[in-house]
Short mmCIF file of C-alpha atoms and ligand atoms in Angstrom, two decimals:
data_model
loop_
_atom_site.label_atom_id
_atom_site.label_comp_id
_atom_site.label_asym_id
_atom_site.label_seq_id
_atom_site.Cartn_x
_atom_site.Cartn_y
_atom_site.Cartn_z
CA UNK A 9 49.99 -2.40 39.75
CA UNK A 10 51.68 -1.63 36.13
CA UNK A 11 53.95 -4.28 34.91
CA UNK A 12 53.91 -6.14 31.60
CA UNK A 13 50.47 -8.37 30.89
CA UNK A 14 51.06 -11.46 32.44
CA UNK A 15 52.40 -9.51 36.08
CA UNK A 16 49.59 -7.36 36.13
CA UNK A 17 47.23 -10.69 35.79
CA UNK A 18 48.92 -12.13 38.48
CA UNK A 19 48.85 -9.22 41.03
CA UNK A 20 45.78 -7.05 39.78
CA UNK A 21 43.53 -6.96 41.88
CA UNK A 22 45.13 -9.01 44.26
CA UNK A 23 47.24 -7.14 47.41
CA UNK A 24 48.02 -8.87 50.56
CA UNK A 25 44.92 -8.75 52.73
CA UNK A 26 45.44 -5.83 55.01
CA UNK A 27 43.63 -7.43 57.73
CA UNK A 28 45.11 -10.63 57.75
CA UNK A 29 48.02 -10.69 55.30
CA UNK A 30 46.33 -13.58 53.27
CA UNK A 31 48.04 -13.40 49.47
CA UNK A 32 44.48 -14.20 47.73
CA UNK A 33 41.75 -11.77 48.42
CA UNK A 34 39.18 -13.65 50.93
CA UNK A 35 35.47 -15.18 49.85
CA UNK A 36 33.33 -12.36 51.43
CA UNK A 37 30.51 -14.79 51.52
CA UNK A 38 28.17 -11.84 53.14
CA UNK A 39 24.98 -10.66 51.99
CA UNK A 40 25.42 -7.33 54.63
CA UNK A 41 27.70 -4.92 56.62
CA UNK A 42 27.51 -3.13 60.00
CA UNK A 43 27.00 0.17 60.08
CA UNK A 44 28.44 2.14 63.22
CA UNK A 45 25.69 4.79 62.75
CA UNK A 46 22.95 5.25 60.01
CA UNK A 47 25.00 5.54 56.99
CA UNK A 48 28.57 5.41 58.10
CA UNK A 49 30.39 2.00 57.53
CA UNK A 50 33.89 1.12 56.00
CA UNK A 51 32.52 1.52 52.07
CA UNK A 52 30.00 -1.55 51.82
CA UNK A 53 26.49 -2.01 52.89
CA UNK A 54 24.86 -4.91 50.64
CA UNK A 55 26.51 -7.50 48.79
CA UNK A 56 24.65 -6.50 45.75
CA UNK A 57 25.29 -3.15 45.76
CA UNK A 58 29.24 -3.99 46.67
CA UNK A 59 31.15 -6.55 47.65
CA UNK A 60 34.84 -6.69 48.84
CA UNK A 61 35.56 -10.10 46.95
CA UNK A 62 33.64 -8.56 43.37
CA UNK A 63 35.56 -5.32 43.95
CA UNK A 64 38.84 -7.30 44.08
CA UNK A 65 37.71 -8.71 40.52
CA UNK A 66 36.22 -5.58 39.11
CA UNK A 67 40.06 -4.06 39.85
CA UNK A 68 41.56 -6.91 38.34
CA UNK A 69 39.07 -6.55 34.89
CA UNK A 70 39.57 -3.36 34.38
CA UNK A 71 43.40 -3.67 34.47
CA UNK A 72 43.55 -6.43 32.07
CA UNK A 73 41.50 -4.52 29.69
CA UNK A 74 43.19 -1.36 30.45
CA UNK A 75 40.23 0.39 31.81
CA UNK A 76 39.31 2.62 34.73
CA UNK A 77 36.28 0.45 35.53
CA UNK A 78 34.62 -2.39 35.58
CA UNK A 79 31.62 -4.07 36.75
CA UNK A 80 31.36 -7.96 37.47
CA UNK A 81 27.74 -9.56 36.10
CA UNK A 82 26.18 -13.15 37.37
CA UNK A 83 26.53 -13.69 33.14
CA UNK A 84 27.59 -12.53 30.03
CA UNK A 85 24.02 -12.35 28.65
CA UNK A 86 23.57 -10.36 32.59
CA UNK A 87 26.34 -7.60 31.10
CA UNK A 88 25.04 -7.71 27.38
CA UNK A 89 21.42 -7.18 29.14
CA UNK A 90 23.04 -4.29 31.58
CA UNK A 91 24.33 -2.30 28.43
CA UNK A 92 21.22 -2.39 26.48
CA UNK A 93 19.61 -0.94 29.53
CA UNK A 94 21.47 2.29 29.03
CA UNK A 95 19.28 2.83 25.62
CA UNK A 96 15.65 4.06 25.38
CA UNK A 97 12.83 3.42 23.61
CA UNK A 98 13.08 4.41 20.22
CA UNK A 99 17.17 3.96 20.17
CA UNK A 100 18.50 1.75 17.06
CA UNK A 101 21.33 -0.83 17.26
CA UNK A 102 23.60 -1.67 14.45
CA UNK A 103 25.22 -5.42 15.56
CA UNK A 104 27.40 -6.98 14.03
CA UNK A 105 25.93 -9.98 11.79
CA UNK A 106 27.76 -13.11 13.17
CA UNK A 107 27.07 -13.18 17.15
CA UNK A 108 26.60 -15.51 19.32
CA UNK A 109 22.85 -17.18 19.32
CA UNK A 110 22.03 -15.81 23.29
CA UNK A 111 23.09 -12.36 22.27
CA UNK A 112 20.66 -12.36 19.07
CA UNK A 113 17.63 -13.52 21.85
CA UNK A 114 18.29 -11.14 23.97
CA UNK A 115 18.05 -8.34 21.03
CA UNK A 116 15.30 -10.17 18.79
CA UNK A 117 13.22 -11.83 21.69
CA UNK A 118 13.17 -9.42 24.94
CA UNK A 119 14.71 -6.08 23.98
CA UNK A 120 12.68 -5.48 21.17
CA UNK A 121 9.69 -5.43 22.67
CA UNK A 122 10.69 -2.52 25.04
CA UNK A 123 11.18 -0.39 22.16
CA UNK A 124 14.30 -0.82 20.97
CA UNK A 125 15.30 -1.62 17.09
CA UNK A 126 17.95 -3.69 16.22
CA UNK A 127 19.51 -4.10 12.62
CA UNK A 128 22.46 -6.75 11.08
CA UNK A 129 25.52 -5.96 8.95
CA UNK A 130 28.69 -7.81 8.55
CA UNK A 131 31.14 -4.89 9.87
CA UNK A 132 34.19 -7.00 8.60
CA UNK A 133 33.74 -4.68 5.81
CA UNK A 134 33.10 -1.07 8.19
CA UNK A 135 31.92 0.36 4.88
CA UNK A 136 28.76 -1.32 6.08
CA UNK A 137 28.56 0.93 8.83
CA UNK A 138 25.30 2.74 7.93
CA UNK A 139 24.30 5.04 10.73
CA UNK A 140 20.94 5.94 11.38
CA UNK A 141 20.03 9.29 13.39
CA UNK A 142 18.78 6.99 16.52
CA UNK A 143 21.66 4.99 16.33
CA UNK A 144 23.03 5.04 19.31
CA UNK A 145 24.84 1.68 20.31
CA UNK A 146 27.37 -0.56 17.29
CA UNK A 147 27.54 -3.53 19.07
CA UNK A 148 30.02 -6.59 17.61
CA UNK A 149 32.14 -9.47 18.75
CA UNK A 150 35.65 -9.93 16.78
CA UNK A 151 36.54 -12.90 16.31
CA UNK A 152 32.82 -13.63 15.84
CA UNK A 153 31.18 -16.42 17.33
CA UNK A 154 30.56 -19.11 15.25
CA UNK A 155 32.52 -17.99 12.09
CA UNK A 156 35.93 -16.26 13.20
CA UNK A 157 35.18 -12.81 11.40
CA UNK A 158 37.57 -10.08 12.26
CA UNK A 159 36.18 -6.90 12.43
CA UNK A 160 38.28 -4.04 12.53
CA UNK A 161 37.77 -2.07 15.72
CA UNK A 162 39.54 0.76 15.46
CA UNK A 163 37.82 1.31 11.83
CA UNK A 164 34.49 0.76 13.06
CA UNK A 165 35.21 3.64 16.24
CA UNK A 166 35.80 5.78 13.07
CA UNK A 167 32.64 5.69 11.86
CA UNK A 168 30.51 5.47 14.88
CA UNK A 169 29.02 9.04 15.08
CA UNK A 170 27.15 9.86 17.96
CA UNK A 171 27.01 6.09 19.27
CA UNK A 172 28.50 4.51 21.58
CA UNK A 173 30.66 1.11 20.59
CA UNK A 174 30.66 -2.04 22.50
CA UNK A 175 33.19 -5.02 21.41
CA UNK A 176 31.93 -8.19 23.25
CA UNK A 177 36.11 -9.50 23.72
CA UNK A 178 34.92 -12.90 24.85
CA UNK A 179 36.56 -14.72 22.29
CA UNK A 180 39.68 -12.85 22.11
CA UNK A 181 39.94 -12.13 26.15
CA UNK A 182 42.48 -9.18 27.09
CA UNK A 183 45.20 -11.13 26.76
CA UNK A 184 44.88 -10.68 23.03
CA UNK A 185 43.50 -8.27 22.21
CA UNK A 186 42.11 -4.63 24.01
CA UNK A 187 39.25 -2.99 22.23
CA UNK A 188 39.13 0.32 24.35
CA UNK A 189 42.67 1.06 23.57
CA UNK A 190 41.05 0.98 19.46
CA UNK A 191 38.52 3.32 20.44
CA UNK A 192 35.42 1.33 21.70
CA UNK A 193 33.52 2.83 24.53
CA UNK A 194 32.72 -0.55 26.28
CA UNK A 195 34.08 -3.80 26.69
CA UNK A 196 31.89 -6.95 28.05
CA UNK A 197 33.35 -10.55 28.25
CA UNK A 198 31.30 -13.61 29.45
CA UNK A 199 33.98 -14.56 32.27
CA UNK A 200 32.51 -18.34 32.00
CA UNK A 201 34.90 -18.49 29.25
CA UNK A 202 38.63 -17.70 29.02
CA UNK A 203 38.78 -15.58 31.91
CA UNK A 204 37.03 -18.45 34.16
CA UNK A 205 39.33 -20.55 32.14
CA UNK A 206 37.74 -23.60 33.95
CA UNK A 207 34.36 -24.25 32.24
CA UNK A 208 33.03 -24.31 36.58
CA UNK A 209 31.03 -21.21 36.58
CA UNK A 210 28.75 -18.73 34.68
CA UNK A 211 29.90 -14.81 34.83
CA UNK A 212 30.22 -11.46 32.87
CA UNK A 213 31.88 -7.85 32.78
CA UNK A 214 31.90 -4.66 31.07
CA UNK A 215 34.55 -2.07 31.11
CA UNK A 216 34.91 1.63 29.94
CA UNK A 217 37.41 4.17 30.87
CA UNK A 218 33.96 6.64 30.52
CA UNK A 219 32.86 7.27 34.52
CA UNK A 220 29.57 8.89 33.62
CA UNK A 221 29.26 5.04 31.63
CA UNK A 222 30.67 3.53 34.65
CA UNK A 223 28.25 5.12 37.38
CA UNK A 224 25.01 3.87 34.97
CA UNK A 225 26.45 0.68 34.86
CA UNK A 226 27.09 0.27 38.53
CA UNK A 227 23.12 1.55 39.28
CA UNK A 228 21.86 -0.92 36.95
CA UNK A 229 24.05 -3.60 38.16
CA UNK A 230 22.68 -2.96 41.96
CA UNK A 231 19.32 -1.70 40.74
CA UNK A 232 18.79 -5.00 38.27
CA UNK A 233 20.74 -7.05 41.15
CA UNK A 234 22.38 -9.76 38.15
CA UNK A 235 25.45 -9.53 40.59
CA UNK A 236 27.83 -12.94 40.41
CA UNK A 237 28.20 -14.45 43.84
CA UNK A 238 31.69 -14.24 46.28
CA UNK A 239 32.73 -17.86 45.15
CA UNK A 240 32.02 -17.04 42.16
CA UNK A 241 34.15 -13.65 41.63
CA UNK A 242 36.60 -15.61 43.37
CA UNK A 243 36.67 -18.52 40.98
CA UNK A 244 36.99 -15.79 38.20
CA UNK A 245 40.01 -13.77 39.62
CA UNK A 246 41.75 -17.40 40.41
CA UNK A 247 41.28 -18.09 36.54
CA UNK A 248 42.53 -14.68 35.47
CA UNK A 249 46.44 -15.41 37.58
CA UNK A 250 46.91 -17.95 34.55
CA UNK A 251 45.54 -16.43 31.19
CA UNK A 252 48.57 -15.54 30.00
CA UNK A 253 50.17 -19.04 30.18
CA UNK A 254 46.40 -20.72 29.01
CA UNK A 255 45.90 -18.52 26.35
CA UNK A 256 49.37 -19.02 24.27
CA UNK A 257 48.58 -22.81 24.57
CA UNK A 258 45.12 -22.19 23.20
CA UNK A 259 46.75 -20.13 20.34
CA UNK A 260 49.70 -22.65 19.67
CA UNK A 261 47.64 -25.38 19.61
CA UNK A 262 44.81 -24.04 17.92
CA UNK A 263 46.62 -22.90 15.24
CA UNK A 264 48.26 -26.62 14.84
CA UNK A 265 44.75 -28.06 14.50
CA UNK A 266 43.80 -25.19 12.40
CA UNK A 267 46.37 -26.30 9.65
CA UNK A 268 45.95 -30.10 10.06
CA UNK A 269 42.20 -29.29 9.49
CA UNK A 270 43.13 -27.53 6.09
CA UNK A 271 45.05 -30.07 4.96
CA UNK A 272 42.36 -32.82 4.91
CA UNK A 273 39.90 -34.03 2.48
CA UNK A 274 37.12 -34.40 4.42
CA UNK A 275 37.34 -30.59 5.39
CA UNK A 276 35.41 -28.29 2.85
CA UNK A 277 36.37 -24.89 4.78
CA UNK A 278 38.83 -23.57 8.04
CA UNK A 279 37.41 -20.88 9.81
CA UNK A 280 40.55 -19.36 11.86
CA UNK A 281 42.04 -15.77 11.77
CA UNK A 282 45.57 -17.33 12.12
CA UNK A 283 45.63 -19.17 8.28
CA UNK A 284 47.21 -16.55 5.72
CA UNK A 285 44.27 -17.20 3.49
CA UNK A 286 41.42 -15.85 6.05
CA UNK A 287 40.03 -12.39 5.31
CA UNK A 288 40.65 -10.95 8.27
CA UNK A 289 44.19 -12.22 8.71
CA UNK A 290 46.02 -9.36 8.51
CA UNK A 291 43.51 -6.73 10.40
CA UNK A 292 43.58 -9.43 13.67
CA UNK A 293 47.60 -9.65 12.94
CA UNK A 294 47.29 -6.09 13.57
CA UNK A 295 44.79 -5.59 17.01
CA UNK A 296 45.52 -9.05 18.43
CA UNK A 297 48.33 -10.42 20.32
CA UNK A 298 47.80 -13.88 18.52
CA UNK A 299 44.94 -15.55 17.08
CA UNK A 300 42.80 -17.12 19.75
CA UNK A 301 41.53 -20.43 20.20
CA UNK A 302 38.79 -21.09 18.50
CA UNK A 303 38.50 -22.93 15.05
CA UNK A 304 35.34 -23.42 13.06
CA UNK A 305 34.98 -25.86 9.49
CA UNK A 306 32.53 -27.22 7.17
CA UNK A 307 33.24 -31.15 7.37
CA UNK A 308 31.99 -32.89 4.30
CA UNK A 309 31.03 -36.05 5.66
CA UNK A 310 28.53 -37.33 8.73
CA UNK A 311 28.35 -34.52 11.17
CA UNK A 312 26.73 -36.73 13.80
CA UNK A 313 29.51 -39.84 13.27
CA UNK A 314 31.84 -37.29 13.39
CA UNK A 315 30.56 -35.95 16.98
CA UNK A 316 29.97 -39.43 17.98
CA UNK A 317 33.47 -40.75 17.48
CA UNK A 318 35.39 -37.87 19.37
CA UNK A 319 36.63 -39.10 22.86
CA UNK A 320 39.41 -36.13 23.87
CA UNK A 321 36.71 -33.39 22.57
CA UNK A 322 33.69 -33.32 24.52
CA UNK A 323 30.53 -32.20 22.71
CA UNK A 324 29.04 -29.22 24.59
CA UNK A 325 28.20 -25.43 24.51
CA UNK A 326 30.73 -23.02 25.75
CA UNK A 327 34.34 -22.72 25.21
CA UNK A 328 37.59 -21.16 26.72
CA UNK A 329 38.53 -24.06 29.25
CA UNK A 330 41.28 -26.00 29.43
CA UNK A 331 39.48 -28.80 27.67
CA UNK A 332 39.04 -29.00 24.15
CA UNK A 333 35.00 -29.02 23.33
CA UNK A 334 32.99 -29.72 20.05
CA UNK A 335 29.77 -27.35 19.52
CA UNK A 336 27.51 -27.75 16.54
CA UNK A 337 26.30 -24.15 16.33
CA UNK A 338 23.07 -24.93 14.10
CA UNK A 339 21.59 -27.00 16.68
CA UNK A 340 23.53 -26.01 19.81
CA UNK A 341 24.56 -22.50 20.58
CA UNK A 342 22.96 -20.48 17.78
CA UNK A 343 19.71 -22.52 17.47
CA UNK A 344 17.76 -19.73 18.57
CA UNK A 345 18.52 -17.79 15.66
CA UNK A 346 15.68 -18.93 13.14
CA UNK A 347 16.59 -21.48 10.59
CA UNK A 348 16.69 -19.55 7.63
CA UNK A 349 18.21 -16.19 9.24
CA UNK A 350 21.09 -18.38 10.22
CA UNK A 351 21.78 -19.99 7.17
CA UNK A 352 21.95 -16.46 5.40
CA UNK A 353 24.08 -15.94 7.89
CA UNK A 354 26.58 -18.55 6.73
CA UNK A 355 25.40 -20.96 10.14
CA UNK A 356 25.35 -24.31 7.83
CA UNK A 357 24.30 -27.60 9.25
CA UNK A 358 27.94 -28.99 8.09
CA UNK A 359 29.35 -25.86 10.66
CA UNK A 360 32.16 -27.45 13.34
CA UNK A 361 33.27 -25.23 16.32
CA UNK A 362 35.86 -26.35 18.21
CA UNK A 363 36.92 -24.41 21.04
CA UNK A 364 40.99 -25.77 21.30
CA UNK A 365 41.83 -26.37 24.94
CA UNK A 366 45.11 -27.07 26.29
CA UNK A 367 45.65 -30.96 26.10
CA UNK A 368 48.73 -32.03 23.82
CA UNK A 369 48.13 -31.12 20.56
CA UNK A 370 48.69 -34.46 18.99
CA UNK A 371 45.93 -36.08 21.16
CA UNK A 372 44.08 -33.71 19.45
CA UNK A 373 44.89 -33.98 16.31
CA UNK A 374 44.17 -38.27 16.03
CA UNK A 375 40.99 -37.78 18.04
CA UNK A 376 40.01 -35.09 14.74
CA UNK A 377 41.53 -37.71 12.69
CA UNK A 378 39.32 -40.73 14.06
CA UNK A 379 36.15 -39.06 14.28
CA UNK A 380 36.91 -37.66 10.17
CA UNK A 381 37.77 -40.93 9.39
CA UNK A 382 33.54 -42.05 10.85
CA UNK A 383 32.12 -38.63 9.69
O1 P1T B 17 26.97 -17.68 28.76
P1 P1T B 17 27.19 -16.28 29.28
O2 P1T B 17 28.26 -16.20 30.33
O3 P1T B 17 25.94 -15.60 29.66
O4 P1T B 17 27.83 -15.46 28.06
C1 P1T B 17 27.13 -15.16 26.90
C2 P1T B 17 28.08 -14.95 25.75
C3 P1T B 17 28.39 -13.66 25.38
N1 P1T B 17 29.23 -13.40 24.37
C4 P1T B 17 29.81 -14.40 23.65
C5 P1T B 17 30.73 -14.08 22.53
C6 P1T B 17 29.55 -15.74 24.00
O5 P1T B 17 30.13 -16.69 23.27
C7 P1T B 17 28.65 -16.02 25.06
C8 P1T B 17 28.29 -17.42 25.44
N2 P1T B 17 28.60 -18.35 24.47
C9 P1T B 17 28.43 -19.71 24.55
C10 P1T B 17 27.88 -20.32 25.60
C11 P1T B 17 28.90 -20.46 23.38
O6 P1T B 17 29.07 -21.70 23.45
O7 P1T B 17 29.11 -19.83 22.34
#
């Protein structure tokens, strides 16, 4: 389909049904296909080997990210899960230190005990890069999840040897920013968030422009079987027609938030790529479009009163819909990273996460300024 971002994320993917001439590729809600002799049918078989709704999606991903495939997972944690199986025993993975919590179980609490070794640096400096001769996967998020670290992609795929690199984009979503394009070797997002755009379902996808990647990937995504359902892929590819339009609200407002968070007492630290004074401002003014929607602080004051008094912000896990949430990461979404591993890690209990939705910004802004008036 070529075409600038936000026409390709409108029509990727998305053809006139040739059967029918329906303009939004059908709910294929199908578990199996006839075949008109053993073998021979029109390119499906099993819904979890293939499906014509996923496929619609998986062309869609893979355009947004400017790949040559992709491959649609029931979850992020399903695609983060589906990568690590391409390692064997005995393989070491440098990650990035700031992640979010389910990735760090996944590593720490099921992979290693299959053989694998996993190690922690903060690659916002890619001197830290430190390459061992089993490494064989550098896996980060940028921005990172809680803390808004931007880690230089294309200086990391410098330095990455023999191994292969995998940017988890959830946080950024293509719209911003395109890690294969900066020399990464695979791409996952957790579709439940800005891609879904919704907060109403659960899903995943990797991408790589590699097809020797791509075939592994697709045998261990019908092999495993964590395939998302029809409604589901079709609830994703709906999402994806406005993430263009979502995602420079998210930014604009975001930002707006960012700098009335700065600006108040109660605030003892802003954690957003967009404020000159961040670290990583000018690398992600560099590799992203804009700087995303999600804002993280240290509030000196009540954190529960604070959480209490918010009415426009709900207080829940997740992020990326239209609605503005509230997450408290040490006791929420990272609380399965050990207490005292997380706050080396920086993961205080004072840490705020907002993930900025799309509501008018000044609603926003007095329901922060209520609840840090009670915190
Ligand atoms: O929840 P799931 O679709 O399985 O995606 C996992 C995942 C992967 N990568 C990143 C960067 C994520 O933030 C997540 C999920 N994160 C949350 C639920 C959260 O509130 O941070």
């Amino acid at each position: 389909m070529g075409g600038r971002f936000e026409t390709r994320a409108i029509h990727a993917g998305s053809e006139p049904d040739p059967l029918t001439g329906a303009v939004v590729p059908p709910i294929y809600a199908v578990s199996t296909f006839q075949q008109e002799a053993p073998g021979v049918h029109k390119g499906f078989d099993y819904s979890r080997a293939d499906n014509p709704t996923r496929q619609r999606l998986e062309r869609a991903l893979a355009e947004l990210e400017g790949a040559k495939y992709a491959a649609a997972f029931a979850s992020g944690v399903a695609a983060t899960a589906a990568i690590l199986t391409l390692l064997e025993p005995g393989d070491h993975v440098l990650a990035g230190d700031d992640l979010y919590g389910g990735t760090y179980r996944l590593f720490e609490q099921i992979y290693r005990k299959y053989g694998l070794a996993f190690d922690y640096a903060d690659l916002s400096d890619p001197a830290n890069v430190r390459l061992r001769e089993n490494t064989r996967l550098i896996w980060l998020e940028t921005p990172t999840n809680p803390l808004l670290k931007i880690i230089d992609i294309q200086a990391i795929a410098e330095r990455k040897g023999d191994a292969l690199l995998a940017v988890d984009n959830t946080f950024a979503s293509p719209y911003l920013q395109n890690p294969l394009a900066l020399g990464a070797d695979l791409v996952l997002h957790s579709s439940t968030k800005y891609l879904g755009g919704h907060s109403d379902l659960i899903g995943g996808a990797v991408m790589t422009n590699d097809p020797e990647l791509y075939e592994r990937l697709k045998f261990v995504q019908k092999s495993v079987g964590a395939v998302p359902s029809p409604f589901d892929c079709f609830l994703v590819h709906r999402g994806i027609k406005t993430l263009a339009v979502r995602m420079k609200a998210h930014c604009e407002n975001a930002l707006k938030i960012a700098q009335f968070l700065a600006a108040h007492p109660k605030v003892e630290r802003v954690y957003y790529p967009g404020l000159e004074g961040h670290p990583g401002h000018e690398v992600a003014r560099r590799q992203m479009r804009d700087f995303g929607g999600m804002v993280s602080f240290e509030l000196g004051g009540d954190v529960r009163a604070f959480f209490k008094t918010l009415k426009v912000f709900t207080l829940a896990e997740s992020l990326g819909g239209v609605e503005s949430l509230a997450n408290h990461p040490a006791t929420m979404t990272h609380a399965s990273i050990p207490k005292e591993e997380r706050e080396r890690r920086g993961i205080r209990d004072s840490l705020v996460r907002l993930s900025v939705g799309i509501e008018h910004p000044d609603d926003l802004i007095e329901d922060l300024e209520r609840a840090l008036a009670a915190a």
